[in-house]
Short mmCIF file of C-alpha atoms and ligand atoms in Angstrom, two decimals:
data_model
loop_
_atom_site.label_atom_id
_atom_site.label_comp_id
_atom_site.label_asym_id
_atom_site.label_seq_id
_atom_site.Cartn_x
_atom_site.Cartn_y
_atom_site.Cartn_z
CA MET A 1 0.00 0.00 0.00
CA SER A 2 1.27 3.53 -0.64
CA LYS A 3 -0.07 6.70 0.91
CA VAL A 4 0.59 10.41 0.59
CA CYS A 5 0.51 13.25 3.14
CA ASP A 6 1.88 16.76 3.61
CA ILE A 7 3.86 16.20 6.81
CA ALA A 8 4.93 12.82 8.22
CA ILE A 9 6.21 12.76 11.81
CA VAL A 10 8.25 9.69 12.72
CA GLY A 11 7.97 9.09 16.47
CA GLY A 12 4.92 9.97 18.56
CA GLY A 13 6.84 10.55 21.80
CA LEU A 14 6.77 13.81 23.74
CA ALA A 15 8.25 15.88 20.89
CA GLY A 16 6.63 14.25 17.83
CA ALA A 17 3.12 14.09 19.28
CA SER A 18 3.37 17.71 20.49
CA LEU A 19 4.29 18.79 16.97
CA ALA A 20 1.34 16.87 15.48
CA ILE A 21 -1.02 18.68 17.86
CA ALA A 22 0.56 22.08 17.18
CA LEU A 23 0.23 21.57 13.40
CA ALA A 24 -3.34 20.27 13.50
CA PRO A 25 -5.07 23.67 13.08
CA LEU A 26 -2.93 24.64 10.07
CA GLY A 27 -4.81 22.52 7.56
CA PHE A 28 -1.93 20.26 6.50
CA LYS A 29 -2.56 16.54 6.18
CA VAL A 30 -0.32 15.20 8.96
CA THR A 31 0.57 11.54 9.61
CA LEU A 32 2.11 10.56 12.95
CA ILE A 33 3.88 7.19 13.06
CA GLU A 34 4.63 5.70 16.49
CA ALA A 35 6.19 2.30 17.09
CA VAL A 36 4.86 1.61 20.61
CA ALA A 37 1.22 1.97 21.77
CA PHE A 38 0.71 5.18 23.81
CA LYS A 39 -0.50 3.33 26.90
CA SER A 40 1.92 0.39 26.68
CA ALA A 41 4.00 -0.26 29.80
CA HIS A 42 6.99 -0.29 27.42
CA GLN A 43 6.30 3.14 25.89
CA PRO A 44 9.77 4.75 26.04
CA SER A 45 8.57 8.37 26.09
CA TYR A 46 5.49 8.20 28.34
CA ASP A 47 6.94 6.53 31.43
CA ASP A 48 7.23 7.32 35.16
CA ARG A 49 9.49 10.36 34.72
CA THR A 50 8.35 13.57 36.39
CA LEU A 51 8.85 16.31 33.83
CA VAL A 52 9.40 19.89 34.89
CA LEU A 53 7.63 22.01 32.28
CA SER A 54 8.98 25.55 32.21
CA HIS A 55 6.84 28.69 32.25
CA SER A 56 7.17 29.11 28.47
CA SER A 57 6.36 25.42 27.87
CA CYS A 58 3.12 25.71 29.83
CA ARG A 59 2.16 28.68 27.64
CA ILE A 60 3.00 26.75 24.46
CA LEU A 61 0.92 23.79 25.62
CA SER A 62 -1.90 26.13 26.53
CA GLY A 63 -1.85 27.69 23.05
CA MET A 64 -2.00 24.17 21.59
CA GLY A 65 -5.11 23.39 23.66
CA LEU A 66 -3.27 20.65 25.57
CA TRP A 67 -2.76 22.41 28.88
CA GLU A 68 -6.38 22.08 30.01
CA LYS A 69 -5.99 18.29 29.78
CA LEU A 70 -2.70 18.36 31.74
CA ALA A 71 -3.57 20.96 34.37
CA PRO A 72 -5.56 18.66 36.71
CA ASP A 73 -2.46 16.45 37.10
CA ALA A 74 0.13 19.25 37.17
CA THR A 75 1.88 20.65 40.25
CA ALA A 76 3.12 24.25 40.31
CA VAL A 77 6.78 24.91 41.18
CA ARG A 78 6.57 27.82 43.64
CA LYS A 79 10.12 27.94 44.97
CA ILE A 80 13.45 26.35 44.02
CA PHE A 81 16.28 25.65 46.48
CA VAL A 82 19.69 24.97 44.92
CA THR A 83 22.58 23.66 47.01
CA GLN A 84 26.02 22.18 46.40
CA MET A 85 26.95 18.83 47.88
CA ASP A 86 29.18 19.17 50.97
CA ARG A 87 29.30 22.98 50.73
CA PRO A 88 27.46 25.46 52.91
CA GLY A 89 24.83 27.88 51.60
CA GLN A 90 21.90 27.69 49.26
CA VAL A 91 20.35 29.76 46.49
CA VAL A 92 16.62 30.34 46.84
CA LEU A 93 14.78 31.13 43.62
CA ASP A 94 11.46 32.83 44.09
CA PRO A 95 9.17 33.46 41.09
CA ALA A 96 8.01 36.67 42.81
CA GLU A 97 11.43 38.15 41.84
CA LEU A 98 10.18 37.90 38.26
CA GLY A 99 6.63 39.01 39.04
CA LEU A 100 5.32 35.44 38.66
CA THR A 101 3.52 33.02 40.95
CA GLU A 102 5.32 29.89 39.67
CA PHE A 103 8.34 28.88 37.57
CA GLY A 104 6.44 26.13 35.77
CA HIS A 105 4.71 22.85 36.52
CA VAL A 106 5.63 19.22 37.12
CA VAL A 107 3.73 16.57 35.13
CA GLU A 108 4.31 12.84 34.93
CA ALA A 109 5.37 11.79 31.41
CA ARG A 110 2.77 8.97 31.47
CA ARG A 111 0.01 11.54 32.13
CA PHE A 112 1.35 13.63 29.28
CA GLY A 113 0.98 10.57 27.01
CA ALA A 114 -2.63 10.04 28.09
CA ALA A 115 -3.48 13.72 27.43
CA VAL A 116 -1.76 13.63 24.04
CA GLN A 117 -3.62 10.52 23.00
CA LYS A 118 -6.95 12.05 24.01
CA GLN A 119 -6.19 15.25 22.12
CA LEU A 120 -5.10 13.35 19.00
CA GLN A 121 -8.35 11.37 19.02
CA GLN A 122 -10.28 14.67 18.91
CA THR A 123 -8.05 16.22 16.25
CA GLU A 124 -8.87 16.33 12.56
CA ASN A 125 -6.05 16.46 9.97
CA VAL A 126 -3.80 14.10 11.95
CA GLU A 127 -3.76 10.42 11.11
CA VAL A 128 -2.04 8.31 13.76
CA LEU A 129 -0.39 5.05 12.67
CA CYS A 130 0.37 3.16 15.89
CA PRO A 131 1.90 0.71 16.42
CA ALA A 132 3.82 1.22 13.19
CA SER A 133 7.51 1.49 12.65
CA VAL A 134 9.54 3.30 9.97
CA THR A 135 12.40 1.19 8.63
CA ALA A 136 13.85 3.35 5.84
CA ILE A 137 13.64 6.73 4.11
CA GLU A 138 14.26 7.72 0.50
CA ILE A 139 15.03 11.37 -0.16
CA GLY A 140 13.28 12.78 -3.23
CA GLU A 141 12.90 16.16 -4.88
CA ALA A 142 9.18 16.73 -4.41
CA SER A 143 8.72 14.43 -1.42
CA ASN A 144 10.52 11.94 0.82
CA VAL A 145 9.27 8.38 0.99
CA LEU A 146 9.09 6.44 4.25
CA HIS A 147 9.04 2.65 4.34
CA LEU A 148 7.06 1.14 7.18
CA ALA A 149 7.61 -2.34 8.64
CA ALA A 150 5.00 -4.91 7.65
CA ASN A 151 1.97 -4.90 9.96
CA LYS A 152 0.63 -8.00 11.73
CA ASP A 153 -1.18 -9.07 8.52
CA GLY A 154 2.13 -8.97 6.66
CA GLU A 155 1.22 -5.83 4.67
CA SER A 156 3.97 -3.30 4.13
CA MET A 157 3.41 0.34 3.33
CA THR A 158 5.15 3.40 1.92
CA LEU A 159 4.25 6.97 2.80
CA ALA A 160 5.29 9.94 0.67
CA ALA A 161 5.46 13.29 2.49
CA ARG A 162 6.56 16.76 1.41
CA LEU A 163 8.09 17.24 4.85
CA VAL A 164 9.35 14.46 7.12
CA VAL A 165 10.06 15.19 10.78
CA ALA A 166 12.36 12.70 12.50
CA ALA A 167 11.28 12.69 16.16
CA ASP A 168 12.35 9.11 16.73
CA GLY A 169 14.55 9.58 19.79
CA ALA A 170 18.25 9.77 20.62
CA ASN A 171 19.05 6.67 18.53
CA SER A 172 17.05 8.04 15.57
CA SER A 173 17.00 5.46 12.81
CA ILE A 174 16.14 8.15 10.25
CA ARG A 175 19.18 10.21 11.29
CA ASN A 176 21.38 7.10 11.20
CA HIS A 177 19.94 5.97 7.86
CA LEU A 178 20.83 9.35 6.33
CA LYS A 179 24.29 9.20 7.95
CA ILE A 180 23.82 12.57 9.61
CA PRO A 181 26.81 12.94 11.96
CA VAL A 182 26.34 13.46 15.69
CA GLN A 183 28.38 14.88 18.56
CA SER A 184 28.07 12.50 21.49
CA ARG A 185 29.42 12.44 25.02
CA ASP A 186 28.87 9.71 27.59
CA TYR A 187 28.81 11.39 31.02
CA GLY A 188 29.39 8.08 32.81
CA GLN A 189 26.33 8.95 34.92
CA THR A 190 22.93 7.31 35.26
CA ALA A 191 19.77 8.93 36.64
CA VAL A 192 17.73 6.78 38.99
CA ILE A 193 14.18 8.11 39.17
CA CYS A 194 11.15 7.23 41.30
CA ASN A 195 8.35 8.82 43.29
CA VAL A 196 8.72 9.22 47.04
CA THR A 197 6.26 10.40 49.67
CA PRO A 198 7.84 12.50 52.42
CA GLU A 199 6.39 13.13 55.86
CA LEU A 200 5.73 16.84 55.26
CA PRO A 201 3.84 18.49 52.36
CA HIS A 202 6.17 19.85 49.66
CA GLN A 203 4.15 23.08 49.19
CA GLY A 204 5.36 23.40 45.63
CA GLN A 205 9.02 23.54 46.66
CA SER A 206 11.67 22.00 44.43
CA PHE A 207 15.10 21.02 45.73
CA GLU A 208 18.20 20.50 43.60
CA CYS A 209 21.54 19.53 45.11
CA LEU A 210 24.41 19.71 42.60
CA THR A 211 26.97 16.95 43.08
CA THR A 212 30.05 15.78 41.19
CA SER A 213 27.96 12.90 39.78
CA GLY A 214 25.02 15.07 38.64
CA PRO A 215 21.98 16.54 40.40
CA PHE A 216 20.00 15.03 43.25
CA ALA A 217 16.56 16.59 42.79
CA VAL A 218 13.29 16.35 44.69
CA LEU A 219 10.40 17.78 42.68
CA PRO A 220 6.88 18.62 43.88
CA HIS A 221 4.32 16.19 42.52
CA THR A 222 0.61 15.48 42.92
CA GLY A 223 -0.74 15.11 46.47
CA MET A 224 2.04 14.46 48.96
CA ARG A 225 4.27 12.78 46.37
CA CYS A 226 7.61 14.08 45.11
CA GLY A 227 9.59 13.04 42.04
CA LEU A 228 13.13 11.99 42.91
CA VAL A 229 15.91 12.22 40.31
CA TRP A 230 19.19 10.83 41.66
CA SER A 231 22.12 11.08 39.26
CA ALA A 232 25.05 8.90 40.23
CA SER A 233 28.06 7.33 38.56
CA THR A 234 26.80 4.47 36.41
CA GLN A 235 28.46 2.01 38.81
CA ASP A 236 26.79 3.53 41.91
CA ALA A 237 23.44 3.77 40.11
CA ALA A 238 23.55 0.00 39.47
CA VAL A 239 23.96 -0.50 43.23
CA LEU A 240 21.09 1.93 43.98
CA MET A 241 18.83 0.00 41.59
CA GLU A 242 19.57 -3.26 43.43
CA LEU A 243 18.79 -1.97 46.95
CA ASP A 244 15.54 -3.00 48.62
CA ASP A 245 13.00 -0.18 49.01
CA GLU A 246 13.67 0.41 52.69
CA THR A 247 17.45 0.77 52.28
CA PHE A 248 17.01 2.94 49.18
CA LEU A 249 14.61 5.27 51.04
CA ALA A 250 17.00 5.52 53.99
CA ARG A 251 19.94 6.39 51.68
CA ALA A 252 17.88 8.90 49.72
CA GLY A 253 16.70 10.50 52.98
CA GLN A 254 20.29 10.69 54.23
CA ARG A 255 21.38 12.42 51.04
CA PHE A 256 18.40 14.80 51.01
CA GLY A 257 18.29 15.94 54.64
CA THR A 258 15.30 16.93 56.73
CA ALA A 259 13.54 19.72 54.80
CA LEU A 260 10.48 17.50 54.17
CA GLY A 261 10.91 15.05 57.06
CA ALA A 262 11.66 11.39 56.36
CA PHE A 263 10.78 9.71 53.04
CA LYS A 264 7.97 7.24 53.78
CA LYS A 265 6.80 5.56 50.57
CA ILE A 266 8.49 4.82 47.28
CA GLY A 267 7.26 3.97 43.77
CA ARG A 268 8.95 1.92 41.05
CA ARG A 269 12.57 2.80 40.25
CA SER A 270 13.90 3.28 36.69
CA ALA A 271 17.40 4.07 35.43
CA TYR A 272 18.46 6.31 32.51
CA PRO A 273 22.09 6.36 31.32
CA LEU A 274 22.99 10.00 30.64
CA LYS A 275 24.56 11.05 27.35
CA LEU A 276 24.73 14.08 25.14
CA VAL A 277 23.73 13.24 21.57
CA ARG A 278 23.54 16.20 19.23
CA ALA A 279 22.93 16.01 15.49
CA ARG A 280 25.43 18.19 13.61
CA GLN A 281 22.57 19.45 11.42
CA ASP A 282 18.90 19.81 12.25
CA ILE A 283 17.56 19.96 8.69
CA CYS A 284 18.26 18.41 5.33
CA SER A 285 16.27 17.90 2.15
CA ARG A 286 12.56 18.04 3.16
CA LEU A 287 13.52 16.83 6.62
CA VAL A 288 13.61 18.34 10.13
CA ILE A 289 15.25 16.50 13.03
CA LEU A 290 13.40 17.18 16.27
CA GLY A 291 13.52 16.44 20.00
CA ASN A 292 15.96 13.84 21.29
CA ALA A 293 16.82 12.90 17.70
CA ALA A 294 18.28 16.41 17.32
CA HIS A 295 19.54 16.99 20.87
CA ALA A 296 19.34 14.56 23.79
CA ILE A 297 20.85 16.40 26.76
CA HIS A 298 21.68 15.84 30.44
CA PRO A 299 18.61 16.40 32.67
CA VAL A 300 20.43 18.92 34.92
CA GLY A 301 18.11 21.93 34.91
CA ALA A 302 15.31 19.86 33.27
CA GLN A 303 15.70 21.41 29.83
CA GLY A 304 15.40 18.59 27.24
CA PHE A 305 11.72 18.50 26.43
CA ASN A 306 11.30 22.20 27.15
CA LEU A 307 13.85 22.94 24.42
CA ALA A 308 12.08 20.55 22.04
CA LEU A 309 8.73 22.24 22.71
CA ARG A 310 10.21 25.59 21.71
CA ASP A 311 11.48 23.95 18.49
CA VAL A 312 7.89 22.72 17.93
CA ALA A 313 6.45 26.21 18.54
CA VAL A 314 8.88 27.83 16.09
CA LEU A 315 8.34 25.25 13.32
CA ALA A 316 4.56 25.59 13.68
CA GLU A 317 4.82 29.40 13.60
CA ILE A 318 6.94 29.42 10.44
CA LEU A 319 4.52 27.08 8.66
CA ALA A 320 1.51 29.07 9.93
CA ASP A 321 2.94 32.38 8.70
CA ASP A 322 4.09 31.11 5.32
CA GLY A 323 0.60 30.30 4.10
CA GLN A 324 1.99 28.43 1.06
CA ASP A 325 1.14 24.83 0.47
CA ASP A 326 4.60 23.22 0.48
CA PRO A 327 5.78 22.74 4.10
CA GLY A 328 9.04 21.10 2.98
CA GLU A 329 10.41 24.08 1.03
CA ASP A 330 14.08 24.60 1.73
CA ARG A 331 13.75 28.32 2.57
CA LEU A 332 11.29 27.45 5.39
CA LEU A 333 13.59 24.81 6.83
CA GLN A 334 16.56 27.20 6.62
CA GLN A 335 14.49 29.83 8.44
CA TYR A 336 13.68 27.28 11.17
CA SER A 337 17.30 26.24 11.58
CA ARG A 338 18.57 29.85 11.75
CA TRP A 339 15.92 30.89 14.28
CA ARG A 340 16.63 27.95 16.61
CA LYS A 341 20.43 28.31 16.68
CA ILE A 342 20.77 30.72 19.64
CA ASP A 343 18.37 28.92 21.98
CA GLN A 344 19.60 25.44 21.06
CA HIS A 345 23.26 26.39 21.36
CA GLY A 346 22.75 28.27 24.65
CA THR A 347 20.62 25.59 26.30
CA ILE A 348 22.79 22.66 25.21
CA SER A 349 26.06 24.42 26.14
CA TRP A 350 24.65 25.34 29.56
CA SER A 351 23.54 21.81 30.46
CA ASP A 352 26.72 20.23 29.06
CA GLY A 353 28.94 22.88 30.71
CA MET A 354 27.28 22.56 34.14
CA THR A 355 27.54 18.77 34.04
CA ARG A 356 31.22 18.84 33.14
CA LEU A 357 32.11 21.65 35.54
CA PHE A 358 30.56 19.75 38.45
CA ALA A 359 32.15 16.44 37.42
CA HIS A 360 35.63 17.93 37.07
CA PRO A 361 37.91 16.90 39.96
CA SER A 362 40.36 19.86 39.78
CA VAL A 363 40.72 22.56 42.43
CA LEU A 364 40.18 25.19 39.73
CA ALA A 365 36.79 23.68 38.82
CA ALA A 366 35.83 23.60 42.52
CA GLY A 367 36.81 27.29 42.79
CA LEU A 368 34.74 28.19 39.74
CA ARG A 369 31.75 26.29 41.13
CA THR A 370 31.96 28.17 44.43
CA ALA A 371 32.48 31.57 42.78
CA GLY A 372 29.58 30.97 40.38
CA PHE A 373 27.37 29.78 43.19
CA MET A 374 28.11 32.86 45.33
CA ALA A 375 27.51 35.24 42.42
CA TYR A 376 24.22 33.48 41.79
CA ALA A 377 23.26 33.72 45.48
CA LEU A 378 24.23 37.37 45.91
CA LEU A 379 23.31 39.02 42.60
CA PRO A 380 19.56 39.26 42.01
CA GLY A 381 20.12 40.61 38.46
CA LEU A 382 22.16 37.54 37.49
CA ARG A 383 19.60 35.28 39.16
CA ARG A 384 16.77 36.87 37.17
CA GLN A 385 18.72 36.54 33.93
CA ILE A 386 19.46 32.85 34.48
CA ALA A 387 15.92 32.11 35.69
CA ASN A 388 14.46 33.76 32.57
CA LYS A 389 16.61 31.58 30.33
CA ALA A 390 15.74 28.46 32.33
CA MET A 391 12.06 29.32 31.86
CA GLY A 392 12.56 29.26 28.10
CA TYR A 393 12.94 32.95 27.29
CA ARG A 394 16.21 32.96 25.35
CA GLY A 395 16.77 34.48 21.91
CA ARG A 396 13.75 35.20 19.69
CA VAL A 397 10.70 33.77 21.46
CA PRO A 398 7.90 32.16 19.40
CA ARG A 399 4.36 33.56 19.68
CA LEU A 400 2.97 30.52 21.49
CA ALA A 401 5.60 30.93 24.24
CA LEU A 402 4.54 34.57 24.67
CA GLY A 403 0.96 33.46 25.24
CA GLU A 404 -0.14 34.72 21.81
CA PRO A 405 -2.09 32.67 19.25
CA LEU A 406 -0.14 30.67 16.65
CA ARG A 407 -1.78 32.52 13.78
CA PHE A 408 -2.27 36.29 13.61
CA GLN A 409 -6.03 36.69 14.18
C1 FAD B 501 15.91 11.20 33.90
C2 FAD B 501 15.40 12.22 32.92
C3 FAD B 501 14.63 13.28 33.38
C4 FAD B 501 14.17 14.25 32.50
N1 FAD B 501 13.46 15.30 32.98
C5 FAD B 501 13.08 16.28 32.15
C6 FAD B 501 12.37 17.41 32.65
O1 FAD B 501 12.09 17.51 33.84
N2 FAD B 501 12.01 18.39 31.77
C7 FAD B 501 12.32 18.32 30.43
O2 FAD B 501 12.00 19.23 29.69
N3 FAD B 501 12.97 17.23 29.94
C8 FAD B 501 13.35 16.23 30.74
N4 FAD B 501 14.00 15.14 30.24
C9 FAD B 501 14.21 15.04 28.78
C10 FAD B 501 13.00 14.43 28.07
O3 FAD B 501 12.72 13.17 28.60
C11 FAD B 501 13.29 14.32 26.56
O4 FAD B 501 13.57 15.61 26.10
C12 FAD B 501 12.09 13.76 25.79
O5 FAD B 501 11.87 12.43 26.16
C13 FAD B 501 12.34 13.82 24.28
O6 FAD B 501 11.22 13.31 23.63
P1 FAD B 501 11.30 12.76 22.14
O7 FAD B 501 9.89 12.58 21.71
O8 FAD B 501 12.19 13.60 21.33
O9 FAD B 501 12.08 11.36 22.22
P2 FAD B 501 11.65 10.01 22.90
O10 FAD B 501 11.06 10.28 24.24
O11 FAD B 501 12.85 9.12 22.85
O12 FAD B 501 10.53 9.41 21.94
C14 FAD B 501 10.84 8.90 20.68
C15 FAD B 501 9.61 8.13 20.18
O13 FAD B 501 9.86 7.65 18.86
C16 FAD B 501 9.39 6.33 18.73
N5 FAD B 501 10.17 5.69 17.67
C17 FAD B 501 11.49 5.40 17.68
N6 FAD B 501 11.89 4.86 16.51
C18 FAD B 501 10.76 4.80 15.73
C19 FAD B 501 10.52 4.34 14.40
N7 FAD B 501 11.50 3.85 13.62
N8 FAD B 501 9.23 4.41 13.90
C20 FAD B 501 8.24 4.93 14.67
N9 FAD B 501 8.43 5.39 15.94
C21 FAD B 501 9.67 5.32 16.46
C22 FAD B 501 9.60 5.72 20.12
O14 FAD B 501 8.77 4.62 20.34
C23 FAD B 501 9.28 6.91 21.03
O15 FAD B 501 7.91 6.95 21.38
C24 FAD B 501 14.47 14.16 31.11
C25 FAD B 501 15.23 13.07 30.65
C26 FAD B 501 15.69 12.12 31.54
C27 FAD B 501 16.51 10.98 31.01
#
């Protein structure tokens, strides 16, 4: 069977599905291809992770009509405490310094998947092929052709699209198939994540302790729960994964301290090896590389999906403003790539730089960490500047992130 569409999105994870929803009102015929059922226990994107969605991301999702489905399960981040392991002092970030009531919200990735699926079911112009897997791509002049694996009845399919978006994760098969080079760095760290329930209510407070093996973060979550992200050397993380619940909770409590009392209950633990994978180009002929396929980054500062959502908002805005009928035109893709350079470069360099500065064993690195930390603690102007960037306001900001409609009304 062969089919035709305007825009084919390979990968219906956090980034790909968000793009499909953002593009839905623009009138293009969009096909979203996802290999793993949205509600499957093995869905790699919609799992137990607690995602911090920045202020600008919440606005983007609101403009896409998705926020109202997420809001009942979202927890506002009302204060952030940043500390350094084994060093005195803390930086307290208060959204009031920026005239805001919250920095963003925390949402479980699994809940995000459920909201996305619901929204896609109510959306015209988007056909969802799931479970369906893309095995190859042929680049053409007027369109690119995707080859899909045979379905359970043994039928194979091709799909021609004027624009293909590869949102198929850090190991993107489309990117690999096209031999697009990547920069990659293995941090030798693994994040162990789970939910914990402390004795005291979190009151929207988020805690991040920066250590030489990555952050130890406790994030406010629904009810009394908190999301725990514990980055450790890959060796230590393997040990943490093997501990029984009681010992793990005791160790996590020891590391965290007493700000929320003792940790009482724990959910399922999962482990994520941490790597930087960055495609050396984010566009090629009738193709955009998006999300983890373009830039999978360290979770310090919780920037990965937030960055991808801003990519989504910009691509949707360019296509909305163009008003022509060919979404794969090279000038549009060039415009997208140019626009995204500053934000992508700044966000990726910051998360990579922070991770490496904290991991570095030298005295000089320790001095820089302390000096940076003190400047951050003592200079409200610097704090505001960094907080603004962390909330997604860096470089030219797309309309959706400013709370404006995608199209000029
Ligand atoms: C521990 C941890 C904590 C994090 N916390 C945060 C946070 O707080 N805030 C934040 O902004 N970011 C966070 N991130 C980053 C965030 O998880 C990623 O940015 C996000 O998952 C990227 O989504 P994606 O859709 O690009 O890729 P993925 O999540 O990898 O999804 C790719 C999708 O493509 C599908 N797929 C793959 N190959 C094919 C194929 N050939 N055909 C069809 N479908 C295919 C897969 O099944 C999958 O559904 C965190 C990451 C980690 C590891």
